[in-house]
Amino acid sequence: MLLPALSVLSNRVEISFVGREPGLGFVRHWVHSAKNLECGGWHRLFGADMDGHPLPVSRADRVIAFFADETGRLGQRFQAFLPHASIYIFPSFPPGDRAIHVARYVAQCLRRADLGVDVDGAMENSLRRPLIQNHQWVMRSNRVLFHPGSGDKKKNHPPGWWCRLMDAFQDRAGETGFSRILLLGPAEGHLLPEFQTRLKTSGTALVHCPSTEELTVLLQESGLVIGHDSGICHLSAMLGTPTIALFRKTDPVQWQPLGPQVQVITRLSSDEQLVRNVRDAAFSLL
């Protein structure tokens, strides 16, 4: 969600980005250095003892952090380590009553931190071109990738619905010539038995737990990705792959994937009508 703002800042300021893997790999193109929060000494911000050693970044004009810091303790620690820096700490997400995209909220926070971010320009830029740069050239195929999971089970349509969706694509596979892949990650391993029989009879291939590099190429090579509001759909959209994002519980106003070819579909109909809506949207993008 930082990428739209980073994309308009990277040529103007020197940015050290601190976050977690595997996300660091996707921001490196837009920052001067990317550091892993979970190693290298960042624990000194949160532990009981500062232990007399510096942080991995010893100089900064501004510190902008997205954390819960109700007591102010984290801000005090940053100030102690970086006494000459201006410290800005924002909640990780916009207040619950604000109908605003999280990427827009983040860009607004950076503007409040006196970085002069063009918020509207950053958001428009994220819809015009892919923000995640994969330097390995790949050719887009006629493959449709289905991803039936997410980090929150409440977001997910059940496996039976996904089987009906894949059947609907199978009905038209001969006339279009596209192939189908079912992608399951670590969080969806328990769904594999529910799909195995259908995979054998439908000609749909399975990819289970690819590496980050394999996943990135797989998404970039696909002609279309269909999934829930999930990290997979956000990654697909920012790679520039045509993407259909299904929203069941979460709000697309806050979480719509950002990219040049994204279509959002919310559940406003029966299961069967939703299958037809997704199928029709898919063939309009293919």
XYZ file of N, CA and C in Angstrom:
858
model
N 0.812 -1.210 0.000
C 0.000 0.000 0.000
C 0.854 1.272 0.000
N 2.149 1.121 0.274
C 3.058 2.267 0.193
C 3.538 2.551 -1.226
N 3.400 1.582 -2.113
C 4.007 1.727 -3.424
C 3.522 2.951 -4.204
N 2.225 3.284 -4.217
C 1.846 4.491 -4.970
C 2.580 5.742 -4.499
N 2.704 5.923 -3.178
C 3.426 7.094 -2.663
C 4.917 6.992 -2.953
N 5.492 5.796 -2.782
C 6.923 5.633 -3.048
C 7.252 5.931 -4.501
N 6.327 5.597 -5.406
C 6.608 5.771 -6.830
C 6.738 7.236 -7.220
N 6.140 8.145 -6.447
C 6.275 9.575 -6.767
C 7.316 10.263 -5.889
N 7.882 9.527 -4.933
C 8.895 10.098 -4.041
C 10.310 9.659 -4.372
N 10.460 8.528 -5.045
C 11.763 7.867 -5.099
C 12.847 8.719 -5.745
N 12.492 9.587 -6.673
C 13.503 10.420 -7.328
C 13.774 11.727 -6.587
N 13.047 11.979 -5.489
C 13.169 13.255 -4.788
C 13.837 13.140 -3.426
N 13.714 11.991 -2.785
C 14.283 11.823 -1.448
C 14.973 10.470 -1.363
N 15.901 10.356 -0.430
C 16.579 9.076 -0.196
C 15.789 8.313 0.863
N 15.287 7.155 0.490
C 14.376 6.410 1.349
C 15.043 5.127 1.821
N 15.064 4.936 3.134
C 15.392 3.634 3.719
C 14.080 3.019 4.182
N 13.730 1.897 3.606
C 12.460 1.241 3.915
C 12.714 0.056 4.832
N 11.962 -0.032 5.915
C 12.102 -1.131 6.868
C 10.768 -1.869 6.923
N 10.791 -3.136 6.615
C 9.567 -3.936 6.607
C 9.899 -5.402 6.747
N 8.962 -6.244 6.356
C 9.135 -7.688 6.505
C 9.205 -8.366 5.139
N 9.915 -9.495 5.104
C 9.896 -10.344 3.923
C 8.548 -11.071 3.886
N 8.040 -11.431 2.666
C 8.683 -11.263 1.366
C 8.396 -9.915 0.706
N 7.705 -9.013 1.407
C 7.314 -7.760 0.771
C 8.473 -6.864 0.393
N 9.613 -7.013 1.070
C 10.747 -6.132 0.782
C 11.175 -6.205 -0.680
N 11.098 -7.395 -1.253
C 11.535 -7.551 -2.630
C 10.733 -6.722 -3.609
N 9.492 -6.410 -3.256
C 8.619 -5.696 -4.181
C 8.773 -4.182 -4.093
N 9.451 -3.683 -3.059
C 9.627 -2.228 -2.934
C 11.040 -1.778 -3.289
N 11.951 -2.713 -3.472
C 13.360 -2.335 -3.651
C 13.571 -1.417 -4.855
N 12.752 -1.557 -5.879
C 12.920 -0.711 -7.060
C 12.697 0.758 -6.737
N 11.901 1.047 -5.704
C 11.479 2.421 -5.424
C 12.215 3.045 -4.246
N 13.148 2.337 -3.601
C 13.820 2.877 -2.421
C 15.328 2.719 -2.565
N 16.056 3.442 -1.723
C 17.517 3.367 -1.771
C 18.052 2.171 -0.994
N 17.357 1.794 0.082
C 17.736 0.582 0.809
C 16.488 -0.018 1.433
N 16.456 -1.344 1.512
C 15.327 -2.067 2.097
C 15.877 -3.000 3.167
N 15.388 -2.849 4.384
C 15.940 -3.587 5.513
C 14.837 -4.394 6.208
N 15.232 -5.553 6.700
C 14.291 -6.473 7.339
C 14.088 -6.077 8.797
N 12.847 -5.769 9.152
C 12.527 -5.355 10.520
C 12.838 -6.437 11.543
N 12.848 -7.697 11.116
C 12.962 -8.807 12.055
C 14.399 -9.248 12.303
N 15.367 -8.499 11.797
C 16.764 -8.827 12.081
C 17.607 -7.557 11.996
N 18.823 -7.649 12.457
C 19.749 -6.538 12.311
C 19.736 -5.528 13.446
N 18.905 -5.714 14.457
C 18.938 -4.814 15.607
C 17.722 -3.927 15.785
N 16.692 -4.093 14.951
C 15.493 -3.262 15.104
C 14.714 -3.603 16.363
N 15.013 -4.760 16.969
C 14.340 -5.131 18.221
C 14.593 -4.109 19.324
N 15.642 -3.313 19.189
C 15.953 -2.323 20.222
C 14.860 -1.259 20.346
N 14.037 -1.126 19.318
C 12.920 -0.179 19.406
C 11.828 -0.678 20.342
N 11.763 -1.983 20.548
C 10.610 -2.568 21.228
C 10.951 -3.253 22.547
N 12.214 -3.588 22.766
C 12.581 -4.318 23.967
C 12.674 -3.415 25.185
N 12.932 -4.039 26.314
C 13.022 -3.290 27.566
C 14.311 -2.490 27.654
N 15.369 -2.963 26.977
C 16.686 -2.345 27.121
C 17.207 -1.933 25.747
N 17.656 -0.683 25.602
C 18.220 -0.220 24.331
C 19.626 -0.763 24.113
N 20.259 -1.323 25.086
C 21.538 -2.054 25.120
C 22.739 -1.287 24.582
N 22.602 0.019 24.363
C 23.746 0.844 24.000
C 24.197 0.773 22.565
N 23.560 -0.045 21.734
C 23.945 -0.159 20.334
C 22.991 0.662 19.463
N 23.465 1.146 18.303
C 22.606 1.955 17.440
C 21.642 1.091 16.629
N 20.696 1.757 15.993
C 19.836 1.089 15.027
C 20.613 0.849 13.729
N 20.137 -0.053 12.869
C 20.814 -0.273 11.581
C 20.863 0.975 10.707
N 19.930 1.912 10.889
C 19.992 3.212 10.223
C 20.377 4.235 11.276
N 21.529 4.874 11.116
C 22.045 5.754 12.160
C 21.764 7.233 11.905
N 21.245 7.559 10.701
C 20.983 8.960 10.373
C 19.695 9.061 9.578
N 18.865 10.042 9.928
C 17.629 10.285 9.178
C 17.152 11.699 9.459
N 16.577 12.323 8.450
C 15.926 13.618 8.652
C 14.505 13.445 9.157
N 13.852 12.379 8.697
C 12.489 12.069 9.141
C 12.379 10.581 9.398
N 11.607 10.243 10.398
C 11.187 8.869 10.632
C 9.670 8.849 10.487
N 9.171 8.001 9.592
C 7.730 7.859 9.388
C 7.406 6.397 9.607
N 6.634 6.132 10.643
C 6.355 4.753 11.031
C 4.854 4.536 11.108
N 4.438 3.332 10.731
C 3.031 2.948 10.807
C 2.903 1.839 11.847
N 2.530 2.255 13.067
C 2.419 1.349 14.206
C 1.347 1.871 15.154
N 0.837 0.982 15.975
C 0.034 1.423 17.116
C 1.005 1.886 18.206
N 0.864 3.108 18.666
C 1.788 3.662 19.669
C 1.003 4.546 20.638
N -0.013 3.947 21.261
C -0.884 4.739 22.134
C -0.129 5.382 23.289
N 0.900 4.735 23.802
C 1.642 5.269 24.943
C 2.716 6.269 24.534
N 3.054 6.313 23.255
C 4.125 7.194 22.804
C 5.515 6.627 23.003
N 5.592 5.404 23.508
C 6.902 4.831 23.828
C 7.744 4.616 22.579
N 7.123 4.154 21.493
C 7.883 3.916 20.274
C 8.456 5.224 19.730
N 7.654 6.284 19.762
C 8.153 7.582 19.318
C 9.326 8.051 20.158
N 9.263 7.807 21.461
C 10.363 8.190 22.345
C 11.631 7.404 22.011
N 11.475 6.118 21.710
C 12.638 5.309 21.351
C 13.285 5.816 20.053
N 12.452 6.084 19.063
C 12.997 6.619 17.813
C 13.761 7.916 18.072
N 13.185 8.790 18.890
C 13.831 10.068 19.158
C 15.148 9.889 19.884
N 15.196 8.885 20.768
C 16.439 8.621 21.488
C 17.532 8.118 20.542
N 17.168 7.265 19.605
C 18.151 6.735 18.664
C 18.519 7.750 17.579
N 17.554 8.574 17.181
C 17.770 9.524 16.079
C 17.359 10.913 16.555
N 18.161 11.525 17.415
C 17.752 12.755 18.103
C 17.521 13.950 17.178
N 18.092 13.937 15.999
C 17.943 15.088 15.099
C 16.818 14.907 14.078
N 16.131 13.770 14.131
C 15.082 13.479 13.151
C 13.729 13.981 13.641
N 12.878 14.340 12.687
C 11.468 14.593 12.983
C 10.755 13.247 12.960
N 9.972 12.977 14.009
C 9.344 11.667 14.169
C 7.847 11.779 13.898
N 7.351 10.931 13.001
C 5.918 10.870 12.686
C 5.479 9.413 12.812
N 4.515 9.159 13.681
C 3.989 7.803 13.832
C 2.491 7.837 13.578
N 2.050 7.009 12.633
C 0.649 6.972 12.238
C 0.076 5.582 12.497
N -1.229 5.502 12.762
C -1.869 4.178 12.824
C -1.683 3.436 11.504
N -1.597 2.122 11.578
C -1.340 1.339 10.370
C -2.462 1.461 9.351
N -3.686 1.660 9.821
C -4.840 1.721 8.929
C -5.659 2.957 9.246
N -6.428 3.446 8.270
C -7.273 4.604 8.544
C -8.337 4.261 9.575
N -8.834 5.257 10.303
C -9.911 4.997 11.266
C -11.069 4.278 10.589
N -11.757 3.434 11.364
C -12.786 2.575 10.803
C -13.915 3.302 10.112
N -14.169 4.556 10.474
C -15.281 5.276 9.879
C -14.878 6.057 8.633
N -13.631 5.925 8.185
C -13.168 6.657 6.995
C -13.238 5.759 5.767
N -14.036 6.139 4.789
C -14.148 5.391 3.538
C -13.066 5.900 2.592
N -11.866 5.374 2.742
C -10.714 5.832 1.967
C -9.834 4.633 1.665
N -9.265 4.608 0.472
C -8.362 3.522 0.133
C -7.124 3.594 1.026
N -6.643 2.437 1.449
C -5.511 2.407 2.371
C -4.274 3.042 1.737
N -4.071 2.850 0.443
C -2.919 3.471 -0.225
C -3.045 4.995 -0.244
N -4.255 5.505 -0.399
C -4.465 6.954 -0.342
C -4.203 7.460 1.076
N -4.667 6.719 2.079
C -4.420 7.098 3.478
C -2.913 7.175 3.751
N -2.173 6.161 3.298
C -0.722 6.147 3.512
C -0.076 7.351 2.834
N -0.483 7.655 1.599
C 0.079 8.804 0.890
C -0.245 10.108 1.616
N -1.456 10.203 2.161
C -1.821 11.402 2.930
C -0.955 11.536 4.172
N -0.651 10.411 4.821
C 0.223 10.450 5.998
C 1.611 10.970 5.628
N 2.136 10.511 4.500
C 3.459 10.987 4.082
C 3.427 12.471 3.753
N 2.322 12.926 3.198
C 2.198 14.372 2.950
C 2.141 15.131 4.270
N 1.438 14.591 5.275
C 1.392 15.229 6.598
C 2.765 15.247 7.254
N 3.614 14.312 6.849
C 4.991 14.291 7.361
C 5.898 15.229 6.576
N 5.280 16.152 5.838
C 6.003 17.235 5.166
C 6.872 16.734 4.017
N 6.395 15.697 3.314
C 7.137 15.202 2.164
C 6.565 15.693 0.840
N 5.481 16.450 0.871
C 4.942 17.037 -0.344
C 4.451 16.028 -1.359
N 3.852 14.933 -0.892
C 3.360 13.900 -1.800
C 2.123 14.399 -2.545
N 2.117 14.239 -3.850
C 0.934 14.503 -4.669
C 0.033 13.273 -4.559
N -0.933 13.325 -3.648
C -1.734 12.143 -3.335
C -2.547 11.703 -4.547
N -3.248 12.640 -5.183
C -4.052 12.276 -6.352
C -3.171 11.735 -7.470
N -2.027 12.367 -7.688
C -1.111 11.900 -8.722
C -0.586 10.503 -8.432
N -0.300 10.217 -7.159
C 0.195 8.895 -6.787
C -0.855 7.826 -7.073
N -2.118 8.112 -6.725
C -3.170 7.134 -6.951
C -3.434 6.945 -8.448
N -3.447 8.032 -9.196
C -3.658 7.922 -10.646
C -2.528 7.137 -11.300
N -1.309 7.362 -10.842
C -0.151 6.653 -11.369
C -0.278 5.151 -11.142
N -0.829 4.763 -9.973
C -0.962 3.345 -9.652
C -1.992 2.649 -10.522
N -2.895 3.406 -11.137
C -3.909 2.834 -12.018
C -3.484 2.850 -13.483
N -2.415 3.568 -13.781
C -1.964 3.698 -15.167
C -0.906 2.678 -15.556
N -0.061 2.301 -14.594
C 1.069 1.432 -14.957
C 1.406 0.494 -13.810
N 2.059 -0.634 -14.103
C 2.460 -1.564 -13.040
C 3.495 -0.917 -12.125
N 3.299 -1.035 -10.824
C 4.236 -0.447 -9.862
C 5.269 -1.451 -9.357
N 5.033 -2.732 -9.554
C 6.022 -3.737 -9.171
C 6.816 -4.105 -10.406
N 8.113 -3.909 -10.326
C 8.993 -4.102 -11.462
C 9.620 -5.489 -11.398
N 9.360 -6.297 -12.406
C 10.034 -7.588 -12.525
C 10.948 -7.504 -13.738
N 12.237 -7.513 -13.509
C 13.187 -7.268 -14.589
C 13.377 -8.480 -15.500
N 12.790 -9.610 -15.119
C 12.833 -10.775 -16.003
C 11.696 -10.662 -17.012
N 12.038 -10.592 -18.297
C 11.018 -10.433 -19.326
C 10.241 -11.726 -19.491
N 8.922 -11.642 -19.515
C 8.078 -12.813 -19.721
C 7.013 -12.469 -20.749
N 6.508 -13.497 -21.403
C 5.434 -13.312 -22.385
C 4.107 -13.685 -21.743
N 3.129 -12.810 -21.863
C 1.799 -13.074 -21.330
C 1.160 -14.233 -22.101
N 0.563 -15.180 -21.385
C -0.017 -16.367 -22.007
C -1.539 -16.274 -21.999
N -2.193 -17.324 -22.511
C -3.650 -17.396 -22.463
C -4.117 -18.259 -21.287
N -3.356 -18.197 -20.209
C -3.635 -18.997 -19.023
C -4.473 -18.191 -18.028
N -5.483 -18.855 -17.454
C -6.281 -18.253 -16.384
C -5.874 -18.907 -15.070
N -5.519 -18.079 -14.100
C -5.088 -18.579 -12.792
C -6.175 -18.288 -11.763
N -6.587 -19.325 -11.038
C -7.598 -19.206 -9.996
C -6.919 -19.328 -8.630
N -7.178 -18.376 -7.748
C -6.624 -18.445 -6.390
C -7.780 -18.356 -5.392
N -8.175 -19.474 -4.764
C -9.388 -19.508 -3.947
C -9.188 -19.166 -2.475
N -8.059 -18.589 -2.106
C -7.802 -18.333 -0.694
C -7.494 -16.886 -0.400
N -7.255 -16.625 0.880
C -6.786 -15.324 1.362
C -6.369 -15.530 2.811
N -5.887 -14.473 3.430
C -5.465 -14.583 4.824
C -6.614 -14.606 5.816
N -7.840 -14.404 5.343
C -9.001 -14.354 6.223
C -10.102 -15.205 5.608
N -10.486 -16.286 6.276
C -11.476 -17.214 5.730
C -12.817 -16.535 5.467
N -13.110 -15.462 6.187
C -14.384 -14.775 5.981
C -14.468 -14.129 4.598
N -13.322 -13.863 3.999
C -13.300 -13.262 2.661
C -13.606 -14.277 1.564
N -13.468 -15.564 1.874
C -13.351 -16.584 0.841
C -14.697 -17.195 0.461
N -14.902 -17.384 -0.827
C -15.999 -18.222 -1.301
C -15.596 -19.680 -1.095
N -16.563 -20.556 -0.819
C -16.227 -21.960 -0.517
C -15.677 -22.692 -1.729
N -14.956 -23.798 -1.505
C -14.379 -24.554 -2.624
C -15.415 -24.979 -3.659
N -16.633 -25.329 -3.213
C -17.662 -25.740 -4.171
C -17.986 -24.648 -5.170
N -17.990 -23.414 -4.714
C -18.258 -22.300 -5.632
C -17.139 -22.171 -6.653
N -15.897 -22.321 -6.202
C -14.766 -22.230 -7.120
C -14.790 -23.373 -8.135
N -15.229 -24.551 -7.709
C -15.342 -25.657 -8.661
C -16.376 -25.330 -9.736
N -17.486 -24.711 -9.344
C -18.493 -24.326 -10.338
C -17.930 -23.265 -11.285
N -17.118 -22.364 -10.746
C -16.516 -21.341 -11.593
C -15.558 -21.976 -12.604
N -14.739 -22.918 -12.146
C -13.813 -23.574 -13.067
C -14.565 -24.379 -14.111
N -15.691 -24.995 -13.719
C -16.527 -25.708 -14.689
C -17.053 -24.753 -15.751
N -17.455 -23.550 -15.334
C -17.979 -22.575 -16.285
C -16.908 -22.182 -17.299
N -15.663 -22.141 -16.877
C -14.576 -21.846 -17.807
C -14.290 -23.042 -18.698
N -14.418 -24.241 -18.146
C -14.164 -25.439 -18.933
C -15.131 -25.526 -20.105
N -16.353 -25.062 -19.912
C -17.360 -25.119 -20.978
C -16.932 -24.332 -22.202
N -16.115 -23.294 -22.005
C -15.710 -22.438 -23.123
C -14.241 -22.572 -23.483
N -13.573 -23.532 -22.835
C -12.136 -23.671 -23.058
C -11.823 -23.990 -24.513
N -12.633 -24.844 -25.142
C -12.356 -25.246 -26.513
C -12.411 -24.097 -27.488
N -13.353 -23.173 -27.282
C -13.508 -22.088 -28.240
C -12.504 -20.968 -28.035
N -11.878 -20.902 -26.868
C -10.935 -19.811 -26.604
C -9.489 -20.286 -26.565
N -9.277 -21.559 -26.251
C -7.921 -22.096 -26.235
C -7.111 -21.750 -25.005
N -7.733 -21.254 -23.942
C -6.954 -20.920 -22.756
C -6.802 -22.150 -21.861
N -5.778 -22.121 -21.026
C -5.553 -23.169 -20.033
C -5.873 -22.625 -18.647
N -5.954 -23.529 -17.660
C -6.367 -23.140 -16.316
C -5.385 -23.681 -15.285
N -5.109 -22.856 -14.274
C -4.241 -23.253 -13.167
C -4.923 -22.875 -11.860
N -4.893 -23.789 -10.923
C -5.355 -23.519 -9.561
C -4.125 -23.288 -8.690
N -4.068 -22.129 -8.044
C -2.940 -21.768 -7.182
C -3.355 -21.891 -5.725
N -2.624 -22.692 -4.978
C -2.853 -22.829 -3.539
C -1.558 -22.487 -2.814
N -1.662 -21.605 -1.829
C -0.514 -21.243 -1.018
C -0.519 -21.987 0.308
N 0.395 -21.639 1.223
C 0.461 -22.329 2.514
C -0.841 -22.260 3.294
N -1.575 -21.151 3.171
C -2.822 -20.999 3.929
C -3.967 -21.811 3.347
N -3.800 -22.324 2.117
C -4.887 -23.056 1.465
C -4.600 -24.538 1.314
N -3.533 -25.046 1.929
C -3.187 -26.458 1.782
C -4.319 -27.388 2.194
N -5.100 -26.977 3.193
C -6.199 -27.834 3.662
C -7.314 -27.963 2.640
N -7.325 -27.102 1.616
C -8.363 -27.166 0.585
C -8.032 -28.178 -0.507
N -6.800 -28.633 -0.551
C -6.362 -29.492 -1.647
C -7.248 -30.727 -1.815
N -7.595 -31.482 -0.763
C -8.447 -32.659 -0.967
C -9.790 -32.323 -1.617
N -10.328 -31.130 -1.348
C -11.620 -30.765 -1.904
C -11.542 -30.452 -3.391
N -10.337 -30.183 -3.886
C -10.169 -29.851 -5.299
C -9.603 -30.997 -6.130
N -9.002 -31.993 -5.492
C -8.231 -32.973 -6.245
C -9.064 -33.724 -7.275
N -10.253 -34.165 -6.889
C -11.085 -34.908 -7.840
C -11.454 -34.038 -9.027
N -11.816 -32.787 -8.773
C -12.199 -31.880 -9.840
C -11.010 -31.588 -10.764
N -9.813 -31.493 -10.188
C -8.633 -31.224 -11.006
C -8.378 -32.355 -11.999
N -8.615 -33.604 -11.568
C -8.360 -34.748 -12.432
C -9.287 -34.780 -13.641
N -10.512 -34.316 -13.447
C -11.502 -34.425 -14.521
C -11.610 -33.171 -15.382
N -11.049 -32.049 -14.909
C -11.258 -30.786 -15.627
C -10.072 -30.342 -16.469
N -8.929 -31.015 -16.292
C -7.743 -30.585 -17.022
C -7.105 -29.332 -16.443
N -7.465 -28.983 -15.210
C -6.880 -27.817 -14.551
C -5.605 -28.233 -13.830
N -4.525 -27.507 -14.063
C -3.253 -27.811 -13.413
C -3.226 -27.214 -12.005
N -2.360 -27.748 -11.175
C -2.226 -27.281 -9.800
C -0.822 -26.757 -9.569
N -0.726 -25.577 -8.933
C 0.541 -25.056 -8.422
C 0.368 -24.846 -6.934
N 1.212 -25.510 -6.137
C 1.075 -25.475 -4.677
C 2.342 -24.895 -4.061
N 2.203 -23.802 -3.343
C 3.289 -23.186 -2.576
C 4.534 -22.877 -3.414
N 4.409 -22.091 -4.475
C 5.604 -21.690 -5.221
C 6.455 -20.731 -4.397
N 7.712 -20.619 -4.751
C 8.564 -19.614 -4.123
C 8.100 -18.224 -4.556
N 8.596 -17.201 -3.880
C 8.207 -15.836 -4.243
C 8.579 -15.535 -5.686
N 9.769 -15.957 -6.098
C 10.203 -15.701 -7.472
C 9.331 -16.460 -8.469
N 9.030 -17.721 -8.172
C 8.173 -18.515 -9.058
C 6.774 -17.924 -9.132
N 6.264 -17.479 -7.987
C 4.924 -16.884 -7.954
C 4.867 -15.622 -8.796
N 5.884 -14.779 -8.683
C 5.900 -13.529 -9.431
C 5.867 -13.784 -10.935
N 6.694 -14.723 -11.397
C 6.716 -15.048 -12.827
C 5.389 -15.677 -13.248
N 4.851 -16.560 -12.415
C 3.577 -17.212 -12.727
C 2.467 -16.185 -12.916
N 2.390 -15.222 -12.015
C 1.361 -14.190 -12.131
C 1.592 -13.321 -13.353
N 2.839 -12.971 -13.609
C 3.131 -12.081 -14.733
C 2.895 -12.768 -16.071
N 3.081 -14.075 -16.133
C 2.857 -14.815 -17.365
C 1.380 -15.072 -17.643
N 0.547 -15.001 -16.616
C -0.866 -15.365 -16.778
C -1.613 -14.313 -17.584
N -2.587 -14.780 -18.338
C -3.431 -13.851 -19.078
C -4.502 -13.231 -18.212
N -4.823 -13.893 -17.090
C -5.854 -13.404 -16.177
C -5.678 -14.091 -14.839
N -5.856 -13.330 -13.756
C -5.843 -13.879 -12.400
C -7.190 -13.559 -11.753
N -7.790 -14.575 -11.133
C -9.057 -14.404 -10.412
C -8.845 -14.838 -8.976
N -9.164 -13.973 -8.032
C -8.982 -14.323 -6.624
C -9.780 -13.413 -5.729
N -9.670 -13.679 -4.445
C -10.326 -12.854 -3.440
C -9.514 -11.582 -3.181
N -10.007 -10.778 -2.256
C -9.225 -9.656 -1.734
C -8.055 -10.268 -0.964
N -6.911 -10.367 -1.614
C -5.773 -11.082 -1.031
C -4.476 -10.482 -1.544
N -3.387 -10.867 -0.892
C -2.082 -10.420 -1.335
C -1.779 -10.855 -2.760
N -2.279 -12.033 -3.157
C -2.056 -12.522 -4.515
C -2.658 -11.568 -5.530
N -3.897 -11.128 -5.281
C -4.542 -10.210 -6.231
C -3.860 -8.846 -6.248
N -3.426 -8.367 -5.092
C -2.699 -7.092 -5.068
C -1.400 -7.196 -5.860
N -0.683 -8.302 -5.692
C 0.564 -8.509 -6.416
C 0.304 -8.622 -7.915
N -0.696 -9.404 -8.289
C -1.047 -9.563 -9.697
C -1.377 -8.221 -10.335
N -2.207 -7.422 -9.657
C -2.617 -6.126 -10.206
C -1.428 -5.204 -10.390
N -0.530 -5.178 -9.401
C 0.617 -4.268 -9.490
C 1.679 -4.750 -10.459
N 1.598 -6.014 -10.867
C 2.470 -6.506 -11.937
C 1.901 -6.169 -13.307
N 0.664 -5.667 -13.349
C 0.037 -5.316 -14.611
C -0.769 -6.427 -15.237
N -0.921 -7.571 -14.551
C -1.704 -8.683 -15.070
C -3.191 -8.365 -14.960
N -3.992 -8.630 -15.989
C -5.445 -8.478 -15.841
C -5.940 -9.283 -14.641
N -6.696 -8.639 -13.762
C -7.045 -9.232 -12.464
C -8.515 -8.986 -12.150
N -9.195 -10.037 -11.719
C -10.554 -9.917 -11.185
C -10.479 -10.197 -9.695
N -10.868 -9.218 -8.893
C -10.814 -9.334 -7.429
C -12.232 -9.471 -6.892
N -12.472 -10.539 -6.136
C -13.787 -10.831 -5.581
C -13.841 -10.343 -4.142
N -14.807 -9.491 -3.850
C -14.959 -8.953 -2.500
C -16.241 -9.512 -1.894
N -16.049 -10.247 -0.811
C -17.189 -10.877 -0.133
C -17.539 -10.161 1.162
N -16.540 -9.806 1.951
C -16.765 -9.165 3.254
C -16.078 -7.811 3.362
N -14.887 -7.687 2.809
C -14.131 -6.443 2.939
C -14.644 -5.399 1.955
N -14.192 -4.164 2.143
C -14.695 -3.025 1.381
C -13.728 -2.671 0.260
N -14.147 -2.781 -1.009
C -13.232 -2.426 -2.098
C -12.850 -0.950 -2.108
N -13.653 -0.094 -1.467
C -13.260 1.318 -1.376
C -11.913 1.423 -0.664
N -11.697 0.575 0.350
C -10.441 0.586 1.095
C -9.368 -0.306 0.478
N -9.773 -1.424 -0.160
C -8.806 -2.464 -0.478
C -8.772 -2.877 -1.941
N -9.368 -2.122 -2.845
C -9.303 -2.514 -4.250
C -7.850 -2.652 -4.697
N -7.490 -3.786 -5.345
C -6.135 -3.894 -5.890
C -5.878 -2.782 -6.904
N -4.659 -2.306 -6.942
C -4.288 -1.172 -7.780
C -3.450 -1.641 -8.958
N -3.900 -1.318 -10.143
C -3.186 -1.695 -11.348
C -3.947 -1.235 -12.565
N -3.333 -1.354 -13.740
C -3.963 -0.824 -14.954
C -5.103 -1.667 -15.492
N -5.235 -2.940 -15.049
C -6.275 -3.823 -15.588
C -6.919 -4.619 -14.451
N -7.738 -3.948 -13.670
C -8.372 -4.577 -12.506
C -9.879 -4.401 -12.594
N -10.596 -5.477 -12.331
C -12.049 -5.392 -12.223
C -12.461 -5.982 -10.885
N -13.249 -5.223 -10.139
C -13.740 -5.650 -8.832
C -15.170 -6.160 -8.987
N -15.451 -7.300 -8.365
C -16.806 -7.850 -8.357
C -17.194 -8.137 -6.914
N -18.299 -7.551 -6.478
C -18.799 -7.783 -5.127
C -19.968 -8.750 -5.185
N -20.248 -9.362 -4.047
C -21.324 -10.353 -4.002
C -22.658 -9.635 -3.826
N -23.379 -9.459 -4.932
C -24.694 -8.808 -4.897
C -25.766 -9.711 -5.478
N -25.445 -11.003 -5.648
C -26.360 -11.896 -6.339
C -26.204 -13.310 -5.792
N -26.945 -14.250 -6.376
C -26.836 -15.650 -6.004
C -25.488 -16.212 -6.443
N -25.147 -17.409 -5.926
C -23.894 -18.054 -6.309
C -23.813 -18.266 -7.815
N -24.894 -18.736 -8.403
C -24.874 -19.031 -9.830
C -24.738 -17.759 -10.659
N -25.425 -16.697 -10.243
C -25.298 -15.438 -10.968
C -23.890 -14.877 -10.823
N -23.314 -15.044 -9.643
C -21.942 -14.569 -9.430
C -20.976 -15.314 -10.335
N -21.145 -16.619 -10.481
C -20.308 -17.389 -11.410
C -20.410 -16.809 -12.814
N -21.635 -16.541 -13.277
C -21.813 -15.998 -14.622
C -21.188 -14.606 -14.745
N -21.344 -13.793 -13.695
C -20.754 -12.451 -13.733
C -19.230 -12.511 -13.849
N -18.624 -13.405 -13.066
C -17.167 -13.520 -13.104
C -16.716 -14.068 -14.449
N -17.406 -15.086 -14.944
C -17.049 -15.668 -16.242
C -17.146 -14.620 -17.349
N -18.242 -13.864 -17.366
C -18.423 -12.855 -18.419
C -17.361 -11.758 -18.315
N -17.048 -11.327 -17.070
C -16.005 -10.319 -16.892
C -14.656 -10.845 -17.361
N -14.406 -12.138 -17.090
C -13.135 -12.732 -17.473
C -12.963 -12.736 -18.986
N -14.003 -13.140 -19.700
C -13.867 -13.234 -21.162
C -13.815 -11.856 -21.809
N -14.290 -10.854 -21.114
C -14.121 -9.495 -21.643
C -12.687 -9.007 -21.480
N -11.942 -9.580 -20.507
C -10.557 -9.186 -20.286
C -9.572 -10.037 -21.072
N -9.957 -11.278 -21.370
C -9.025 -12.199 -22.043
C -8.798 -11.772 -23.489
